[in-house]
Amino acid sequence: AWEGKAMRKTVSIFHYELKMQAKRPAVWGVFLAATAMAQLDCFPSAQNLARLSFLTQPAYFVHRVMTLDALLLLFGLAILLANRFPADRKTAMGHLFRSYPLERRQYILGKLLGGFCLAYLLTALFLLCNTAVYVLAAPFAIAPWEWLVPLGKALALCAFPASWFTGLAAVALPGLVDIRLFYAAAALFFGWNAATVGSAESMPFCLLTAGDLSRLLWAHPKWPGLAWGSVLANAAFLLGGGVLCACLPFWKLSFWRRRL
């Protein structure tokens, strides 16, 4: 009974986080901006089809949207999620949370789960919307399996780990360091990701969307090889890095009573 009650408290924090974030116009502004950029880049118009020789392949389309355009979405979400712990210290919500019989772990876990779920759900919706437009607008026939398979792989193999890392790191780290320091570090990290271009060699394992995990979606004909060690290293960085960031607030004993 106690475990069930504790879980309900965590779920209530999670539900509050997801609900509050979904109501923020800025969240949907970031989503729409990233979607518009993806359409400008990958819409199957005559100009884009002439510019991108592989755009006739649905797997390439999903790969490009995930590796390039989803990066903008995740960066915007990271900035918006960064204030979740600091905001509670500056508003009455912190005092409200402390007025309930709420444990530190329940509060932290609910916040972290809310950040991850928001990042993943919006990334999944982003991929679904852009793929739907591509399939409906393409001036050539596309069999269902041609886009369903790469889309499913993108949701499971790329969107999940990228959202996991982004959501957990963006919520957890600003609760421990000055939020301005987090903004600066996030800008450098995402800028480096955006500036890193693909090559025949293994990509850096610490890339968010363009690491070698993305080669499971589509491989350039000139670079057909797949370095499984690099793929696993990329997955370990995103999943393990997210877990590490999420653990930091739990390890800091003063996080709940003194800082909230």
Short mmCIF file of C-alpha atoms in Angstrom, two decimals:
data_model
loop_
_atom_site.label_atom_id
_atom_site.label_comp_id
_atom_site.label_asym_id
_atom_site.label_seq_id
_atom_site.Cartn_x
_atom_site.Cartn_y
_atom_site.Cartn_z
CA ALA A 1 0.00 0.00 0.00
CA TRP A 2 2.85 2.39 0.85
CA GLU A 3 4.59 1.66 -2.44
CA GLY A 4 1.38 2.32 -4.34
CA LYS A 5 0.87 5.62 -2.54
CA ALA A 6 4.46 6.66 -3.22
CA MET A 7 4.05 5.79 -6.90
CA ARG A 8 0.86 7.86 -7.11
CA LYS A 9 2.72 10.89 -5.77
CA THR A 10 5.42 10.46 -8.41
CA VAL A 11 2.78 10.08 -11.12
CA SER A 12 1.03 13.24 -9.92
CA ILE A 13 4.27 15.25 -10.27
CA PHE A 14 4.85 13.67 -13.68
CA HIS A 15 1.30 14.51 -14.79
CA TYR A 16 1.67 18.09 -13.57
CA GLU A 17 4.95 18.51 -15.46
CA LEU A 18 3.62 17.11 -18.71
CA LYS A 19 0.42 19.14 -18.46
CA MET A 20 2.21 22.41 -17.71
CA GLN A 21 4.71 21.94 -20.51
CA ALA A 22 2.04 21.01 -23.04
CA LYS A 23 0.25 24.29 -22.27
CA ARG A 24 3.32 26.45 -22.95
CA PRO A 25 3.05 28.30 -26.30
CA ALA A 26 6.86 28.31 -26.53
CA VAL A 27 6.92 24.50 -26.66
CA TRP A 28 4.63 24.44 -29.67
CA GLY A 29 6.47 27.39 -31.18
CA VAL A 30 9.68 25.35 -31.13
CA PHE A 31 7.84 22.37 -32.59
CA LEU A 32 6.35 24.40 -35.43
CA ALA A 33 9.66 26.14 -36.18
CA ALA A 34 11.50 22.82 -36.38
CA THR A 35 8.73 21.34 -38.55
CA ALA A 36 8.86 24.31 -40.90
CA MET A 37 12.64 23.95 -41.22
CA ALA A 38 12.26 20.24 -41.95
CA GLN A 39 9.72 20.94 -44.68
CA LEU A 40 11.88 23.60 -46.27
CA ASP A 41 14.78 21.15 -46.25
CA CYS A 42 13.07 17.90 -47.20
CA PHE A 43 9.67 18.56 -48.78
CA PRO A 44 9.59 16.43 -51.98
CA SER A 45 9.34 19.40 -54.32
CA ALA A 46 11.02 19.40 -57.71
CA GLN A 47 13.73 21.71 -56.38
CA ASN A 48 14.52 19.55 -53.34
CA LEU A 49 14.41 16.35 -55.36
CA ALA A 50 16.97 17.86 -57.74
CA ARG A 51 19.10 19.08 -54.81
CA LEU A 52 18.96 15.85 -52.79
CA SER A 53 19.50 12.86 -55.04
CA PHE A 54 18.44 10.33 -52.38
CA LEU A 55 15.21 12.09 -51.42
CA THR A 56 13.22 9.56 -53.45
CA GLN A 57 14.09 7.01 -50.75
CA PRO A 58 11.80 7.19 -47.69
CA ALA A 59 14.55 5.77 -45.49
CA TYR A 60 16.82 8.66 -46.48
CA PHE A 61 14.06 11.17 -45.77
CA VAL A 62 13.50 9.79 -42.25
CA HIS A 63 17.26 9.66 -41.68
CA ARG A 64 17.74 13.27 -42.76
CA VAL A 65 14.85 14.62 -40.72
CA MET A 66 16.06 12.73 -37.63
CA THR A 67 19.73 13.62 -37.90
CA LEU A 68 19.47 17.25 -39.02
CA ASP A 69 16.08 18.77 -38.33
CA ALA A 70 15.22 16.98 -35.07
CA LEU A 71 18.39 18.49 -33.61
CA LEU A 72 16.77 21.95 -33.70
CA LEU A 73 13.67 20.61 -31.95
CA LEU A 74 15.68 18.93 -29.19
CA PHE A 75 17.82 22.02 -28.64
CA GLY A 76 14.74 24.18 -28.22
CA LEU A 77 13.19 21.67 -25.83
CA ALA A 78 16.40 21.50 -23.80
CA ILE A 79 16.32 25.27 -23.29
CA LEU A 80 12.65 25.20 -22.31
CA LEU A 81 13.02 22.26 -19.92
CA ALA A 82 16.03 23.77 -18.17
CA ASN A 83 13.97 25.90 -15.80
CA ARG A 84 11.91 23.12 -14.22
CA PHE A 85 13.84 22.92 -10.92
CA PRO A 86 14.97 26.59 -10.77
CA ALA A 87 11.40 27.82 -11.40
CA ASP A 88 10.10 25.94 -8.37
CA ARG A 89 12.62 27.75 -6.18
CA LYS A 90 11.51 31.14 -7.46
CA THR A 91 7.74 30.60 -7.37
CA ALA A 92 5.17 29.41 -4.86
CA MET A 93 5.25 25.90 -6.36
CA GLY A 94 8.29 25.00 -4.29
CA HIS A 95 6.53 25.88 -1.05
CA LEU A 96 3.41 24.07 -2.27
CA PHE A 97 5.35 20.88 -2.97
CA ARG A 98 7.02 21.03 0.44
CA SER A 99 3.68 21.48 2.16
CA TYR A 100 2.66 17.98 1.07
CA PRO A 101 4.07 14.72 2.48
CA LEU A 102 6.23 14.41 -0.61
CA GLU A 103 9.62 12.72 -0.59
CA ARG A 104 12.64 14.04 -2.43
CA ARG A 105 12.87 11.03 -4.72
CA GLN A 106 9.19 11.29 -5.70
CA TYR A 107 9.57 14.95 -6.61
CA ILE A 108 12.79 14.47 -8.59
CA LEU A 109 11.61 11.35 -10.41
CA GLY A 110 8.33 12.97 -11.42
CA LYS A 111 10.15 15.98 -12.83
CA LEU A 112 12.64 13.84 -14.75
CA LEU A 113 9.99 11.58 -16.24
CA GLY A 114 7.99 14.62 -17.32
CA GLY A 115 10.99 16.08 -19.14
CA PHE A 116 11.84 12.85 -20.92
CA CYS A 117 8.26 12.09 -21.96
CA LEU A 118 7.74 15.59 -23.32
CA ALA A 119 10.94 15.36 -25.39
CA TYR A 120 10.11 11.90 -26.72
CA LEU A 121 6.45 12.54 -27.49
CA LEU A 122 7.21 15.75 -29.37
CA THR A 123 10.09 14.12 -31.28
CA ALA A 124 7.83 11.21 -32.22
CA LEU A 125 5.08 13.61 -33.32
CA PHE A 126 7.67 15.60 -35.27
CA LEU A 127 8.77 12.49 -37.18
CA LEU A 128 5.21 11.32 -37.77
CA CYS A 129 4.00 14.69 -39.09
CA ASN A 130 6.93 15.20 -41.43
CA THR A 131 6.78 11.64 -42.75
CA ALA A 132 3.04 11.95 -43.37
CA VAL A 133 3.58 15.11 -45.42
CA TYR A 134 6.36 13.41 -47.38
CA VAL A 135 4.26 10.33 -48.19
CA LEU A 136 1.21 12.37 -49.21
CA ALA A 137 3.12 14.96 -51.25
CA ALA A 138 5.67 12.75 -53.00
CA PRO A 139 5.20 12.74 -56.78
CA PHE A 140 5.95 9.01 -56.86
CA ALA A 141 4.39 5.89 -55.36
CA ILE A 142 5.57 4.81 -51.91
CA ALA A 143 4.66 1.41 -50.52
CA PRO A 144 3.59 1.44 -46.84
CA TRP A 145 6.47 -0.74 -45.70
CA GLU A 146 8.97 1.64 -47.35
CA TRP A 147 8.20 4.40 -44.84
CA LEU A 148 6.79 2.44 -41.89
CA VAL A 149 9.98 0.43 -41.36
CA PRO A 150 12.43 3.38 -41.24
CA LEU A 151 9.96 5.43 -39.19
CA GLY A 152 9.60 2.65 -36.64
CA LYS A 153 13.37 2.24 -36.47
CA ALA A 154 13.82 5.98 -36.04
CA LEU A 155 11.32 6.11 -33.17
CA ALA A 156 12.93 3.18 -31.35
CA LEU A 157 16.63 3.47 -32.18
CA CYS A 158 17.23 7.22 -32.56
CA ALA A 159 14.39 9.32 -31.15
CA PHE A 160 14.20 7.38 -27.88
CA PRO A 161 17.87 7.61 -26.83
CA ALA A 162 18.21 11.21 -28.08
CA SER A 163 15.09 12.26 -26.15
CA TRP A 164 16.20 10.29 -23.11
CA PHE A 165 19.50 12.13 -22.94
CA THR A 166 18.03 15.54 -23.77
CA GLY A 167 15.06 15.35 -21.43
CA LEU A 168 16.94 14.02 -18.41
CA ALA A 169 20.02 16.23 -18.80
CA ALA A 170 17.97 19.38 -19.46
CA VAL A 171 15.87 18.88 -16.32
CA ALA A 172 18.55 17.55 -13.95
CA LEU A 173 21.64 19.68 -14.60
CA PRO A 174 20.12 23.17 -14.12
CA GLY A 175 18.97 21.97 -10.71
CA LEU A 176 22.60 21.57 -9.70
CA VAL A 177 24.48 24.34 -11.52
CA ASP A 178 23.71 27.91 -12.53
CA ILE A 179 21.17 27.78 -15.35
CA ARG A 180 23.24 30.25 -17.39
CA LEU A 181 26.12 27.80 -17.33
CA PHE A 182 23.78 25.11 -18.60
CA TYR A 183 22.55 27.36 -21.42
CA ALA A 184 26.14 28.04 -22.49
CA ALA A 185 27.10 24.35 -22.36
CA ALA A 186 23.94 23.35 -24.26
CA ALA A 187 24.63 25.92 -26.99
CA LEU A 188 28.18 24.63 -27.42
CA PHE A 189 27.06 20.99 -27.45
CA PHE A 190 24.26 21.49 -29.96
CA GLY A 191 26.40 23.82 -32.07
CA TRP A 192 29.13 21.19 -32.27
CA ASN A 193 26.51 18.60 -33.23
CA ALA A 194 25.18 20.84 -36.00
CA ALA A 195 28.67 21.53 -37.35
CA THR A 196 29.69 17.85 -37.49
CA VAL A 197 29.15 16.41 -40.96
CA GLY A 198 28.88 12.79 -41.98
CA SER A 199 31.80 10.83 -43.36
CA ALA A 200 32.87 7.32 -44.22
CA GLU A 201 34.67 7.11 -40.88
CA SER A 202 32.96 6.35 -37.58
CA MET A 203 31.19 9.40 -36.20
CA PRO A 204 32.00 10.73 -32.71
CA PHE A 205 30.16 8.61 -30.16
CA CYS A 206 28.85 11.64 -28.26
CA LEU A 207 26.66 13.02 -31.04
CA LEU A 208 22.99 13.41 -30.21
CA THR A 209 21.15 12.67 -33.47
CA ALA A 210 23.88 12.14 -36.08
CA GLY A 211 25.91 9.45 -34.32
CA ASP A 212 26.35 6.01 -35.80
CA LEU A 213 22.99 4.93 -34.41
CA SER A 214 21.49 6.90 -37.30
CA ARG A 215 23.25 4.62 -39.79
CA LEU A 216 20.81 1.92 -38.77
CA LEU A 217 18.14 3.98 -40.57
CA TRP A 218 19.93 4.57 -43.85
CA ALA A 219 23.49 4.07 -45.08
CA HIS A 220 25.12 6.13 -47.82
CA PRO A 221 25.90 3.86 -50.81
CA LYS A 222 29.54 5.02 -50.70
CA TRP A 223 29.80 4.18 -46.97
CA PRO A 224 27.95 0.87 -46.62
CA GLY A 225 30.02 -0.40 -43.72
CA LEU A 226 28.64 -0.34 -40.18
CA ALA A 227 30.99 -0.14 -37.20
CA TRP A 228 29.00 -1.85 -34.46
CA GLY A 229 31.45 -0.72 -31.81
CA SER A 230 30.72 2.90 -32.68
CA VAL A 231 26.97 2.23 -32.83
CA LEU A 232 27.00 0.70 -29.35
CA ALA A 233 29.22 3.50 -28.03
CA ASN A 234 26.75 6.10 -29.32
CA ALA A 235 23.84 4.24 -27.67
CA ALA A 236 25.79 3.87 -24.41
CA PHE A 237 26.59 7.58 -24.34
CA LEU A 238 22.99 8.67 -24.86
CA LEU A 239 21.35 6.13 -22.55
CA GLY A 240 24.10 5.99 -19.94
CA GLY A 241 24.65 9.75 -20.03
CA GLY A 242 20.96 10.31 -19.43
CA VAL A 243 20.98 7.94 -16.46
CA LEU A 244 24.06 9.64 -15.01
CA CYS A 245 22.51 13.10 -15.29
CA ALA A 246 19.28 11.82 -13.72
CA CYS A 247 21.16 10.33 -10.77
CA LEU A 248 22.96 13.56 -9.84
CA PRO A 249 19.99 15.23 -8.07
CA PHE A 250 19.40 12.05 -6.05
CA TRP A 251 23.02 12.01 -4.89
CA LYS A 252 22.98 15.62 -3.76
CA LEU A 253 21.43 15.33 -0.29
CA SER A 254 20.84 19.07 0.05
CA PHE A 255 18.84 19.21 -3.19
CA TRP A 256 15.37 18.94 -1.66
CA ARG A 257 15.08 20.87 1.58
CA ARG A 258 17.83 23.45 1.31
CA ARG A 259 17.65 24.38 -2.34
CA LEU A 260 13.98 23.99 -3.32
#
